[in-house]
Coordinates of C-alpha atoms in Angstrom, one line a residue:
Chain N
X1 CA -0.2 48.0 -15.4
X2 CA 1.5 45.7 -12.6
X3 CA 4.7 46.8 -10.8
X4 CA 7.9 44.8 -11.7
X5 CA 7.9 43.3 -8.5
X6 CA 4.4 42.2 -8.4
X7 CA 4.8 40.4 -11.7
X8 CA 7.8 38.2 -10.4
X9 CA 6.1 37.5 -7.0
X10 CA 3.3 36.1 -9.1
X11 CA 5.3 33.8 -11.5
X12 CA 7.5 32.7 -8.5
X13 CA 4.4 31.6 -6.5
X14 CA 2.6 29.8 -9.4
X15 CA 5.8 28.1 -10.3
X16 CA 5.9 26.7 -6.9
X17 CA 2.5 25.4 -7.2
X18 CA 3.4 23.6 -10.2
X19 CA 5.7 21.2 -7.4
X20 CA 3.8 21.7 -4.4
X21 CA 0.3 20.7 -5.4
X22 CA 1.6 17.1 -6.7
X23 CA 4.0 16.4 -4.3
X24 CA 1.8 18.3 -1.6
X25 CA -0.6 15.5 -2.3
X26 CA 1.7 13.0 -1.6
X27 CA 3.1 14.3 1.4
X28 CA -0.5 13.7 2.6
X29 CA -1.0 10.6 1.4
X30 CA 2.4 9.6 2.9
X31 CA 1.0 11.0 6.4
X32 CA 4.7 12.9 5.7
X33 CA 3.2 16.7 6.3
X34 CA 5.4 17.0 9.9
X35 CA 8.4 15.1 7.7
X36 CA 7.8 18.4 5.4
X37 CA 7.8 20.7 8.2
X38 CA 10.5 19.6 9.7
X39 CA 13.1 19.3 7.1
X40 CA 11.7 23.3 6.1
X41 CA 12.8 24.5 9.8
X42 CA 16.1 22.4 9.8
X43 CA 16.8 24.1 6.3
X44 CA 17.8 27.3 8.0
X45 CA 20.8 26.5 9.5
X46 CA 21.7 26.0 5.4
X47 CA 20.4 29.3 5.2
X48 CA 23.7 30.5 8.3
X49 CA 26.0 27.9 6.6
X50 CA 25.3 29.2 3.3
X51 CA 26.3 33.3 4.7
X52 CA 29.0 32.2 6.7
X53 CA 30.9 30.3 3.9
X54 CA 30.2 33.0 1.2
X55 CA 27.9 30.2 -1.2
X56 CA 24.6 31.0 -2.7
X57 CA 21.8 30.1 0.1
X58 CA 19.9 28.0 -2.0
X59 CA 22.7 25.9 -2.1
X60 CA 22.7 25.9 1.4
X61 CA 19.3 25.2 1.7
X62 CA 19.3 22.2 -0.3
X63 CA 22.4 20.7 1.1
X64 CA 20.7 20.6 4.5
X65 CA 17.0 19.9 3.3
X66 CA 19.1 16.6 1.5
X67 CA 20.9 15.4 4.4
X68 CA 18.1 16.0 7.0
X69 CA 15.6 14.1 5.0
X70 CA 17.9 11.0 4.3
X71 CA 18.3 11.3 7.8
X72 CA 15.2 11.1 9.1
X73 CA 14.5 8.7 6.8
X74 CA 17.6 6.6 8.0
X75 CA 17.1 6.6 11.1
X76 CA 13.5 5.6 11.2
X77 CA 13.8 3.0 9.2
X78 CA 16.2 1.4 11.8
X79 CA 13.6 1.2 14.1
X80 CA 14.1 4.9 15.5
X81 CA 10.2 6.7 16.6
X82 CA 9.8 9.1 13.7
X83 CA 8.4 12.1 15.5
X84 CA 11.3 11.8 18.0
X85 CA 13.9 12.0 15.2
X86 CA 12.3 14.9 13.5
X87 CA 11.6 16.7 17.2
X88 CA 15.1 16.5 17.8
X89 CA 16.7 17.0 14.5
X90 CA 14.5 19.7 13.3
X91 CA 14.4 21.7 16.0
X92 CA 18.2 21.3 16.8
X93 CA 19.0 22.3 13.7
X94 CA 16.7 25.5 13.7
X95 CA 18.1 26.7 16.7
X96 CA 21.6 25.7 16.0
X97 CA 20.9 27.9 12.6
X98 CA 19.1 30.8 14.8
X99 CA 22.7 31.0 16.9
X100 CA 24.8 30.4 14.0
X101 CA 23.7 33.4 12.0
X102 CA 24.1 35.9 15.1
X103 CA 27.5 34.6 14.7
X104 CA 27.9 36.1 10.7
X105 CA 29.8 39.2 10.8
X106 CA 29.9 41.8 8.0
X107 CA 26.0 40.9 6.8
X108 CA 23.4 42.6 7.5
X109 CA 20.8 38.9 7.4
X110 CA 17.1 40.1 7.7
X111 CA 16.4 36.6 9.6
X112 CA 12.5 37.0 9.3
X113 CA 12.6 37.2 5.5
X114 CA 14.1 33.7 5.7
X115 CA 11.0 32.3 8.4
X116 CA 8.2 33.9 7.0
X117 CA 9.5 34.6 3.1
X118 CA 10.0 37.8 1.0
X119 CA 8.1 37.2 -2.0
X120 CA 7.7 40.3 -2.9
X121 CA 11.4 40.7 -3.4
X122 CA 12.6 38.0 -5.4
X123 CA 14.7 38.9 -8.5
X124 CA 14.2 37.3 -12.2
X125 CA 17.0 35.0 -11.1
X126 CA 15.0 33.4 -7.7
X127 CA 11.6 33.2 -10.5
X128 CA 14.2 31.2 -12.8
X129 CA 15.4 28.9 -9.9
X130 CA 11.6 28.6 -8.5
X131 CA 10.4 27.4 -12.3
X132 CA 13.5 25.2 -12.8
X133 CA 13.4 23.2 -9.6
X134 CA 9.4 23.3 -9.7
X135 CA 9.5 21.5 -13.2
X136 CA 12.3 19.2 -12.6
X137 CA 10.5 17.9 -9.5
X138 CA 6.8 17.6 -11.4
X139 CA 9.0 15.8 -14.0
X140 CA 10.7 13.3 -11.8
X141 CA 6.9 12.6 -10.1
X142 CA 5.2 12.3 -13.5
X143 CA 8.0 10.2 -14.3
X144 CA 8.0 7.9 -11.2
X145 CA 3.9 8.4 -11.0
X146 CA 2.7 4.6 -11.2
X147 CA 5.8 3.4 -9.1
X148 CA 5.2 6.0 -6.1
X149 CA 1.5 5.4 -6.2
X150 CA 2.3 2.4 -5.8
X151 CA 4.4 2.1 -3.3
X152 CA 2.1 4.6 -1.3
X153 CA -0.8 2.7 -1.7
X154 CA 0.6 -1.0 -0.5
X155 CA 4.6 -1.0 -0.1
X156 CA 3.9 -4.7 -0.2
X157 CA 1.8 -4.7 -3.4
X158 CA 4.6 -2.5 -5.2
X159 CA 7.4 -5.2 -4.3
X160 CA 5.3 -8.1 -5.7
X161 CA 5.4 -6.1 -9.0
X162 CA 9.0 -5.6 -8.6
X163 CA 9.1 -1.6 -7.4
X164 CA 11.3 -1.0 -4.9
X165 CA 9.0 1.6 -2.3
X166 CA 12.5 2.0 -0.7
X167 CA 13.8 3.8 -3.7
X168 CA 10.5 5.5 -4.3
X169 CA 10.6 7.2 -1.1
X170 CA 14.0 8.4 -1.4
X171 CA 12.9 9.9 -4.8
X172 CA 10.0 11.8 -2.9
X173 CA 12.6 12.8 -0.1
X174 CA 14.7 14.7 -2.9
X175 CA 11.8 16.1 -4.2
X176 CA 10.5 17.8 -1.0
X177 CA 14.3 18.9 -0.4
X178 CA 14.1 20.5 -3.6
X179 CA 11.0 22.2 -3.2
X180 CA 12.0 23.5 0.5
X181 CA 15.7 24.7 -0.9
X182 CA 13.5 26.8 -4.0
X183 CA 10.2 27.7 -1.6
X184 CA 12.4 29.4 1.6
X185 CA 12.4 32.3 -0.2
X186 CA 9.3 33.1 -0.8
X187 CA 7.1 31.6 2.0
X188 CA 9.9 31.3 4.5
X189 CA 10.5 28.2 6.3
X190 CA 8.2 28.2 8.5
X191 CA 4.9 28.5 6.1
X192 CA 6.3 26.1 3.4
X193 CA 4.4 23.4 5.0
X194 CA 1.4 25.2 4.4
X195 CA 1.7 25.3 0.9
X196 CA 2.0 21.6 0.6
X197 CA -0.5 20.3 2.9
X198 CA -3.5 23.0 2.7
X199 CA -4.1 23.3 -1.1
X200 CA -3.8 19.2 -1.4
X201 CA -6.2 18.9 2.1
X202 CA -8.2 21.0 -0.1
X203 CA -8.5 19.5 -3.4
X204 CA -9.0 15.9 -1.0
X205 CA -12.5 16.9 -0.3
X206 CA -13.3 17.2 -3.7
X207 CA -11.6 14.8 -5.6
X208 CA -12.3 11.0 -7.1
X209 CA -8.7 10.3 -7.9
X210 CA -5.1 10.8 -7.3
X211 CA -4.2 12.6 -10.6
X212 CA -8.0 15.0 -10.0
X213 CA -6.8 15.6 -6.3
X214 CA -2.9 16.7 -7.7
X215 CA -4.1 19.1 -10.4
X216 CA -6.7 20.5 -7.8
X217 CA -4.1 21.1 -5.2
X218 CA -2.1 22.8 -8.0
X219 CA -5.0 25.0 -8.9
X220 CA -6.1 25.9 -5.7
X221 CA -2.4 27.1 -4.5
X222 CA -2.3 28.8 -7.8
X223 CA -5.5 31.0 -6.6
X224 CA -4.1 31.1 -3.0
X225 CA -1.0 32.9 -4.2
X226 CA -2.8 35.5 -6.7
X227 CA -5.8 36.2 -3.7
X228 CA -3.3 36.4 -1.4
X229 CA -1.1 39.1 -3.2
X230 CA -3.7 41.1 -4.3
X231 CA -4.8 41.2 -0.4
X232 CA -1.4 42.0 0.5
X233 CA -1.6 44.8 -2.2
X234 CA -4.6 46.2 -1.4
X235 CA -4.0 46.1 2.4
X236 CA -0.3 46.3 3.4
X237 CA -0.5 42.6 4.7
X238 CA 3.0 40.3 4.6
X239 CA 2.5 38.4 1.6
X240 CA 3.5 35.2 2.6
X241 CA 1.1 34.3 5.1
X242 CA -1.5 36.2 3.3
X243 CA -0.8 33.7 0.9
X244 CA -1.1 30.9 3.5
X245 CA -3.9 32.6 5.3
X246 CA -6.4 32.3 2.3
X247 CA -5.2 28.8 1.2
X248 CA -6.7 28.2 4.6
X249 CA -9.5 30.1 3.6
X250 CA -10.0 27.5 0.9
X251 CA -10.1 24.4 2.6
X252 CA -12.6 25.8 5.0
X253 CA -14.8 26.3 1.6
X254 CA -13.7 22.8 0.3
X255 CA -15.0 21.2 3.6
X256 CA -18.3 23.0 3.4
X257 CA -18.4 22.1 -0.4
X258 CA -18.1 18.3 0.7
X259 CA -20.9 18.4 3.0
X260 CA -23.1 19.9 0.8
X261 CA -22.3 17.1 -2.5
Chain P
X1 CA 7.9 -26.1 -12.5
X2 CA 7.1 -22.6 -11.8
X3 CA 8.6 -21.7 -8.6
X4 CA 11.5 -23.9 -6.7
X5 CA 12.8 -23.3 -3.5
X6 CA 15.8 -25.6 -1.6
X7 CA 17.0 -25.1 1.7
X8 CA 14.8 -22.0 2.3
X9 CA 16.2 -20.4 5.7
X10 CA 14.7 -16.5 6.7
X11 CA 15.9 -15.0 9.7
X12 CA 14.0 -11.9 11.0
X13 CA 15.4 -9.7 14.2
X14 CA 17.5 -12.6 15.2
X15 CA 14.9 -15.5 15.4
X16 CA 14.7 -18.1 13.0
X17 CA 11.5 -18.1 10.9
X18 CA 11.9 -20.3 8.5
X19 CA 14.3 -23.4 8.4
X20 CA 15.5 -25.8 5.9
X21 CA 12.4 -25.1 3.5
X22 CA 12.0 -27.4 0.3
X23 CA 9.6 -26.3 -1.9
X24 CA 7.8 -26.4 -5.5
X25 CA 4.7 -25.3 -7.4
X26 CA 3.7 -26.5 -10.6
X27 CA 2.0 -25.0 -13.7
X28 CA -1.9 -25.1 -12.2
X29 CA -1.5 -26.9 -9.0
X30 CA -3.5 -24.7 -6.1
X31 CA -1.3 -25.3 -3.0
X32 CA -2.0 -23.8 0.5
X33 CA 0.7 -23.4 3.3
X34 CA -1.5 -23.7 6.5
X35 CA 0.0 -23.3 9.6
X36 CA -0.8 -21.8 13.1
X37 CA -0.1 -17.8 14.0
X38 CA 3.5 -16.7 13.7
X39 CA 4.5 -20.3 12.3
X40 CA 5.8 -18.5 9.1
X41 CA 3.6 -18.8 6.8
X42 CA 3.4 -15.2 5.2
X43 CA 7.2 -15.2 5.9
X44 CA 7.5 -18.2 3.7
X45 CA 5.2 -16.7 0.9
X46 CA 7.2 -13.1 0.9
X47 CA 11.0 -14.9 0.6
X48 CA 9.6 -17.1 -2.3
X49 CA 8.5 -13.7 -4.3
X50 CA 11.2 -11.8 -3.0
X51 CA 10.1 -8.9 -1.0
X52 CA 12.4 -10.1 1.6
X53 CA 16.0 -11.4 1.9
X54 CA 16.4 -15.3 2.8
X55 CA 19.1 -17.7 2.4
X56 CA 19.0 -20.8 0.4
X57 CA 18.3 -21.1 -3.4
X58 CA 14.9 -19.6 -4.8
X59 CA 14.8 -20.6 -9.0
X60 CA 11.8 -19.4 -10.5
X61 CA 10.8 -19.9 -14.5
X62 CA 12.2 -17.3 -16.6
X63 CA 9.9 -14.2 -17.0
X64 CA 7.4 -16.0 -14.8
X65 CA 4.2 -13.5 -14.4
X66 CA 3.4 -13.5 -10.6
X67 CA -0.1 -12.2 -9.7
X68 CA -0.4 -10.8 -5.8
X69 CA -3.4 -10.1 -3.8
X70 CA -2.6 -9.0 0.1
X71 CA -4.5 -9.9 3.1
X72 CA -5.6 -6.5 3.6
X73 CA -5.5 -2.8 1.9
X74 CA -3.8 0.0 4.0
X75 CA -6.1 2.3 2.2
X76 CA -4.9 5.9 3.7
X77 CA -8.5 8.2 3.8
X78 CA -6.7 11.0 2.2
X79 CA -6.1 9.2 -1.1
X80 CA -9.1 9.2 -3.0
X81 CA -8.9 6.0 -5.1
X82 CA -11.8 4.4 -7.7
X83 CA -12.0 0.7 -8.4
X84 CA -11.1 1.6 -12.3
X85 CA -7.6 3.9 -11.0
X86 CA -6.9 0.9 -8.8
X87 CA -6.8 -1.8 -11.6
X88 CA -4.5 0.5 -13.4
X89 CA -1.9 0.4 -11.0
X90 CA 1.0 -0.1 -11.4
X91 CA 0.3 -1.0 -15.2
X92 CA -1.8 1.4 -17.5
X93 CA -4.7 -1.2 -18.7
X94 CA -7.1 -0.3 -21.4
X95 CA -10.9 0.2 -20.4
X96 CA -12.0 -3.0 -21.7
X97 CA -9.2 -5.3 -20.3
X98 CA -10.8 -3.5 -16.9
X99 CA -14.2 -4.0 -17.4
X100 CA -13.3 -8.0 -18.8
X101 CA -11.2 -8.4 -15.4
X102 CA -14.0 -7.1 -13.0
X103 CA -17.1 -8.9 -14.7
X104 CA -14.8 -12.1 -13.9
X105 CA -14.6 -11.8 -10.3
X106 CA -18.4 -10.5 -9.9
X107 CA -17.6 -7.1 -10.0
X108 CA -19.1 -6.1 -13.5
X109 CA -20.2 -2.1 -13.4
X110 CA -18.5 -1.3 -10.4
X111 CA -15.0 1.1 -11.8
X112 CA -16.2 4.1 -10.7
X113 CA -17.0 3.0 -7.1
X114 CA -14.2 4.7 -4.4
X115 CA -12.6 1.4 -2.6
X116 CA -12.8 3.1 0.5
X117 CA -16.5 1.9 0.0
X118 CA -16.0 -1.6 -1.1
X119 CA -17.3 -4.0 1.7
X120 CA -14.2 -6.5 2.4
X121 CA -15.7 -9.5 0.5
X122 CA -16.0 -6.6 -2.7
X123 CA -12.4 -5.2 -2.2
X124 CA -11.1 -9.0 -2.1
X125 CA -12.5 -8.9 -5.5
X126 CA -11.2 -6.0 -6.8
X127 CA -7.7 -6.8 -5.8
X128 CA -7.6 -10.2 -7.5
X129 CA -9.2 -8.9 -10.5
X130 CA -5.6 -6.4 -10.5
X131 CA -3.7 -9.5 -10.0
X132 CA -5.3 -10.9 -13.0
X133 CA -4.7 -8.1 -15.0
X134 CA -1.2 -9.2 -15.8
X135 CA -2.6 -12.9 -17.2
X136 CA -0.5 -14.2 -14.7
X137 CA 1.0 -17.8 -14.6
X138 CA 1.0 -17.7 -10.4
X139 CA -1.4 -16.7 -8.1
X140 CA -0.2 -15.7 -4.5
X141 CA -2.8 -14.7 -2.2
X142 CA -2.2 -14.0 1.4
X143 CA -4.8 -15.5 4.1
X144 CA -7.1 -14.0 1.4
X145 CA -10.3 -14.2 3.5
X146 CA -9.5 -13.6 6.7
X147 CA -11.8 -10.8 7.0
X148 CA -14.9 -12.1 5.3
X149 CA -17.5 -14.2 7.0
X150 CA -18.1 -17.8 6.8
X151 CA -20.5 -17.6 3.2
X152 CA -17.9 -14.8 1.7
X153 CA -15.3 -17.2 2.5
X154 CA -17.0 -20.5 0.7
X155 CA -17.5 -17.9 -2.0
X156 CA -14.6 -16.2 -2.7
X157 CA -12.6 -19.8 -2.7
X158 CA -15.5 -21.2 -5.0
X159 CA -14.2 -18.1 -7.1
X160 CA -10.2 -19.3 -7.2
X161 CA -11.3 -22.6 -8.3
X162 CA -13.3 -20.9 -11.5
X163 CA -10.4 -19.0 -12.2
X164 CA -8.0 -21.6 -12.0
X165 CA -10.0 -23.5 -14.2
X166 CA -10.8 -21.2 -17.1
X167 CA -6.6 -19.5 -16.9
X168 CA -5.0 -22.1 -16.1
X169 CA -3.1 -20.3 -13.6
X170 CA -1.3 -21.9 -10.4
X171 CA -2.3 -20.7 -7.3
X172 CA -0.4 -20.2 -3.8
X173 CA -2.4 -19.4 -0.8
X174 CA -1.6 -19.0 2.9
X175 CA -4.6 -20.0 5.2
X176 CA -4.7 -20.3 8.7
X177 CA -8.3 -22.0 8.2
X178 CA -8.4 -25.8 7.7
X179 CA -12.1 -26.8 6.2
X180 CA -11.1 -24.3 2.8
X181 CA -7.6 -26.2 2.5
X182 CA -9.3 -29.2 2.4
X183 CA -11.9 -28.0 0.0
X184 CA -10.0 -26.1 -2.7
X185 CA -6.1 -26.9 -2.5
X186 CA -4.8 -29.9 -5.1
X187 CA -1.9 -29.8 -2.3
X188 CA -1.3 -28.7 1.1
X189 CA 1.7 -27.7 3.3
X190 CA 1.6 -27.7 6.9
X191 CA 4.3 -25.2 8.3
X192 CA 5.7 -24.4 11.6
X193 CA 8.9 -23.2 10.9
X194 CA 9.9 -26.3 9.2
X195 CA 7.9 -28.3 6.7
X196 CA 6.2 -30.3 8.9
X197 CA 3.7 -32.6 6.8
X198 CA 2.5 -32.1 2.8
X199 CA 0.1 -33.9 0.3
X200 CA -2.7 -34.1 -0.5
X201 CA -5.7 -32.4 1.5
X202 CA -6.8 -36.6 2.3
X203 CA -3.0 -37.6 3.3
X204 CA -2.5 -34.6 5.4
X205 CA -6.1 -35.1 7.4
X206 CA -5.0 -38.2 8.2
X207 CA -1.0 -37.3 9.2
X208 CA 0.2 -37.3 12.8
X209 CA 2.1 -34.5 12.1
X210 CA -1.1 -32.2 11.1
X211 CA -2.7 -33.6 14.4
X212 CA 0.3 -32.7 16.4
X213 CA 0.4 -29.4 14.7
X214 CA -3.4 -28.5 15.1
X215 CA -3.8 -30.3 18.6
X216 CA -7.2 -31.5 19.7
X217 CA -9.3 -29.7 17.3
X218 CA -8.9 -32.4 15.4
X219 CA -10.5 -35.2 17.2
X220 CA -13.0 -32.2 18.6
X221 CA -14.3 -31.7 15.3
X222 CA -14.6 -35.7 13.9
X223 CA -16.6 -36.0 17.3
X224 CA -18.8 -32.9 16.5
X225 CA -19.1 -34.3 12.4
X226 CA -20.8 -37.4 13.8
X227 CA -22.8 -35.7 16.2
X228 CA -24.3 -33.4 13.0
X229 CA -24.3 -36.2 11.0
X230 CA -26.9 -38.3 13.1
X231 CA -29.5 -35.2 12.3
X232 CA -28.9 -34.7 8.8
X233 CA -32.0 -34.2 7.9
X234 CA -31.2 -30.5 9.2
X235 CA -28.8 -30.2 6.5
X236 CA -30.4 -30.7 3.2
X237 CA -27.8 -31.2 0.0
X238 CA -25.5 -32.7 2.5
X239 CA -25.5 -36.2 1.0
X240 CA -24.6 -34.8 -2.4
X241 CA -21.2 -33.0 -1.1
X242 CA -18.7 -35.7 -1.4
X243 CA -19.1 -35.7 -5.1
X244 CA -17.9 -32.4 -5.7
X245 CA -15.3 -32.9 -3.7
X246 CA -13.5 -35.9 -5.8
X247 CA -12.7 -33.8 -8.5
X248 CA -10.2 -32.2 -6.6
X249 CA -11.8 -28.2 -5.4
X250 CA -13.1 -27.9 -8.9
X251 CA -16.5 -27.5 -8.3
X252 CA -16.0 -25.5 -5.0
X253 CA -17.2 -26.6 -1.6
X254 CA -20.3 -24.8 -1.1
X255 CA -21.2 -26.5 2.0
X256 CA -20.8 -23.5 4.6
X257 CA -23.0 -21.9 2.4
X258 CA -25.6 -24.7 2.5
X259 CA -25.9 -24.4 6.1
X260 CA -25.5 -21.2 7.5
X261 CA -26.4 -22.3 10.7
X262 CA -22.8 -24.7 11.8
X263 CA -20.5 -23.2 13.9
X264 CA -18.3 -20.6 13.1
X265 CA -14.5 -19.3 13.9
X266 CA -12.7 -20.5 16.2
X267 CA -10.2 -23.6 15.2
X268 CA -12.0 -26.4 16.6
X269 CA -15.5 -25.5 14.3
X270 CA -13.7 -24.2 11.6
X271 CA -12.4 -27.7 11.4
X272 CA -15.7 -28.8 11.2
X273 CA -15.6 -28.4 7.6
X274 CA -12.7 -29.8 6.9
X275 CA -13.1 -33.3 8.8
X276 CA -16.7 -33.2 6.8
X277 CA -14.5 -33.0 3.6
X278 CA -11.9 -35.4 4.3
X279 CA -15.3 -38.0 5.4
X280 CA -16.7 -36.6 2.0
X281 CA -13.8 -37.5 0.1
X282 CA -13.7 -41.2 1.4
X283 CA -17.4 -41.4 0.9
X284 CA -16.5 -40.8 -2.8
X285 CA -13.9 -42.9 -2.9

């Protein structure tokens, strides 16, 4: 019989790969993988806001995964160099989160379990908030599906059919904020990246279509986070990057695939 | 009338594009806006569908059914895309309404092909087969062929005309190229910020304002026609070309195709063609 905690780890991290193999995909197609990682490191100043104003951190999270995605996506589209918007607003938020939290008094933060995740310690209330926000963000892409393809393949060919790729990219910025607020938790900020971009580069390699490559992504995080918990099990590893580590594991057998079909 | 523009003004990052722009397409007419680099011809062609904000009055025909085809695909390598998933974007169509569509542009067969592998004459194809998906009442194409060789080129026009012909559809295309206006447009617009000359492909050949616009190549090219035209026995079929042409583009302008070996690019020879139409045309006439 599995342990409590093992059981919730594992329904947490498949949740998220309900979200994260979709959107993952997109945040590839997008070229939008340092936008993700970004937006995860800024999110931990949320994480100091959140304890030093006595609010849930996920709130926190979210607030600040929001308002640095809209503006980085502001800023940019005013003619501002993307990666020099995100170097400077990602980074200055992390460390402007790093100091803030020093600054907390009266809580004992465990600062690493916020970079690199605690899955292993979530509650049934974090499994409940990793499955709500999953599904309501693979029901807002499944929803906006034909719009944001779309708009991703030829922003040009979505306005001639009356899509605005303007509104579709702020629906995809929302959705990686929500993903980041419910994933910090469990991979840490610092590895949520990982979990968008590896299992989708993954499923790329073998996949005819968009929908094939989304479900594959899906799949293959799904086996990521079971591999990598039964590794961290079985050999005291953290769980998070074990998780990470063996996604990365699986795109170096995807590749190989590839070249052999 | 399908589409109306008055007083047509677009100003992008401070510079004037497009001033004082009159313009109309009606139900089946082909009409190309030809014009030199940066004289605003795409600009023109993206204020009239709307992707970008202009001042004047645009009126189009209630629920009019606009079908688009880009210059070019930004296909990104990481999405993995088939020629079937493509038509279907970004309205579901049924199997057969796919398979109709391609076997109409040449493409019977080929759904399951990724378009990351479709030469540029192929994914030219594909794309106008989506635009005519949505039985559309306008056709807008932007400098459709401007990566396809001369032969693609002859053929892919040759492939407007059919489909003008059997839907009925109006078509809008921007060209930089001046022997295909002259072969396949009903009407043609010269631009250059303004409206600078329109008719006819005849009455704009022989307008001041088209010779001002496209300098010397012009007279370059009537001087290289009657050079060619002293050895036409190189050029078999040539005789027979100005009778296509007086039924208006219908039955194409095959004549690149004919003979391969004229001179190519460049806007001097690629008026070649067009002063060889314009001669055709009086020949006919």
């Amino acid at each position: 019989m599995l342990p409590d905690f093992l059981i919730r780890a594992g329904l947490a991290g498949l949740g998220l790969t309900l979200a994260t193999g979709p959107l993952g995909s997109f945040v590839l197609w997008r070229r939008m993988a340092y936008f993700g990682d970004a937006t995860a490191h800024a999110s931990i100043l949320g994480v100091a806001l959140a304890l030093a104003f006595g609010l849930p951190v996920g709130l926190g999270t979210l607030t600040v995964a929001v308002a640095m995605a809209l503006t980085v996506a502001t800023l940019s589209a005013r003619g501002w160099a993307v990666d020099t918007t995100l170097g400077v607003l990602a980074h200055g938020a992390l460390a402007v989160g790093l100091v803030a939290i020093s600054f907390v008094k009266g809580v004992n933060v465990s600062l690493e379990s916020y970079l690199f995740g605690d899955i292993l310690a979530v509650t049934w209330g974090d499994v409940a908030a990793v499955w709500a926000g999953s599904v309501a963000v693979l029901a807002l892409l499944v929803w906006r599906w034909q719009g944001l393809l779309t708009s991703t393949l030829d922003p040009d060919l979505a306005r001639a059919s009356g899509i605005d790729p303007d509104r579709e990219r702020l629906w995809l910025t929302l959705a990686l904020a929500v993903v980041i607020a419910v994933a910090i938790k469990l991979v840490g900020a610092l590895l949520i990246a990982a979990m968008l971009v590896i299992p989708a580069a993954s499923a790329r390699a073998l996949s005819r279509g968009p929908e094939q490559m989304a479900a594959l992504a899906s799949a293959l995080g799904a086996l990521a986070v079971v591999a990598g918990l039964a590794l961290s099990l079985s050999q005291d590893t953290p769980a998070g990057p074990s998780i990470a580590a063996l996604a990365a594991a699986t795109f170096a057998l995807a590749a190989l695939f590839r070249h052999k079909g | 009338m399908l589409l109306e523009a008055r007083g047509l003004a677009v100003t992008l990052g401070g510079t004037k594009v497009l001033t004082g722009v009159d313009f109309t397409i009606q139900e089946g007419e082909i009409v190309t806006v030809l014009g030199p680099n940066g004289s605003g011809k795409s600009t023109l062609m993206r204020a009239l569908l709307g992707m970008i904000a202009a001042e004047g009055r645009v009126t189009r025909k209630p629920g009019l059914r606009v079908g688009y085809v880009p210059q070019k695909l930004a296909l990104d390598a990481s999405l993995p895309m088939t020629v079937r998933r493509f038509l279907s974007l970004p309205v579901r169509v049924a199997d057969t309404e796919a398979q109709a569509a391609l076997t109409r542009v040449g493409m019977e067969g080929m759904g399951a092909r990724p378009l990351s592998g479709l030469s540029g004459g192929q994914l030219q194809r594909v794309m106008l087969a989506r635009a005519l998906l949505g039985d559309p009442q306008l056709l807008v194409l932007d400098e459709p062929t401007s990566g396809l060789d001369q032969p693609g080129e002859a053929a892919f026009y040759r492939l407007i005309a059919e489909v003008r012909a059997q839907t009925g559809t109006a078509v809008l295309m921007v060209s930089h190229d001046l022997h295909v206006v002259m072969a396949a447009s009903d009407r043609v617009i010269c631009l250059n910020h303004h409206i600078c000359c329109e008719g006819t492909p005849r009455v704009v050949s022989a307008a001041p304002e088209y010779r001002a616009l496209f300098g010397l190549g012009t007279q370059g090219a009537l001087a290289l026609y009657q050079h060619r035209h002293d050895h036409s026995h190189d050029h078999p079929g040539h005789d027979h070309h100005g009778h296509d042409h007086g039924d208006h583009g219908h039955g194409g302008h095959d004549h690149p195709v004919e003979a391969p070996g004229q001179a190519r690019g460049g806007a001097e020879l690629g008026a070649t063609g067009h002063s060889d139409a314009a001669k055709g045309a009086r020949d006919a006439s």
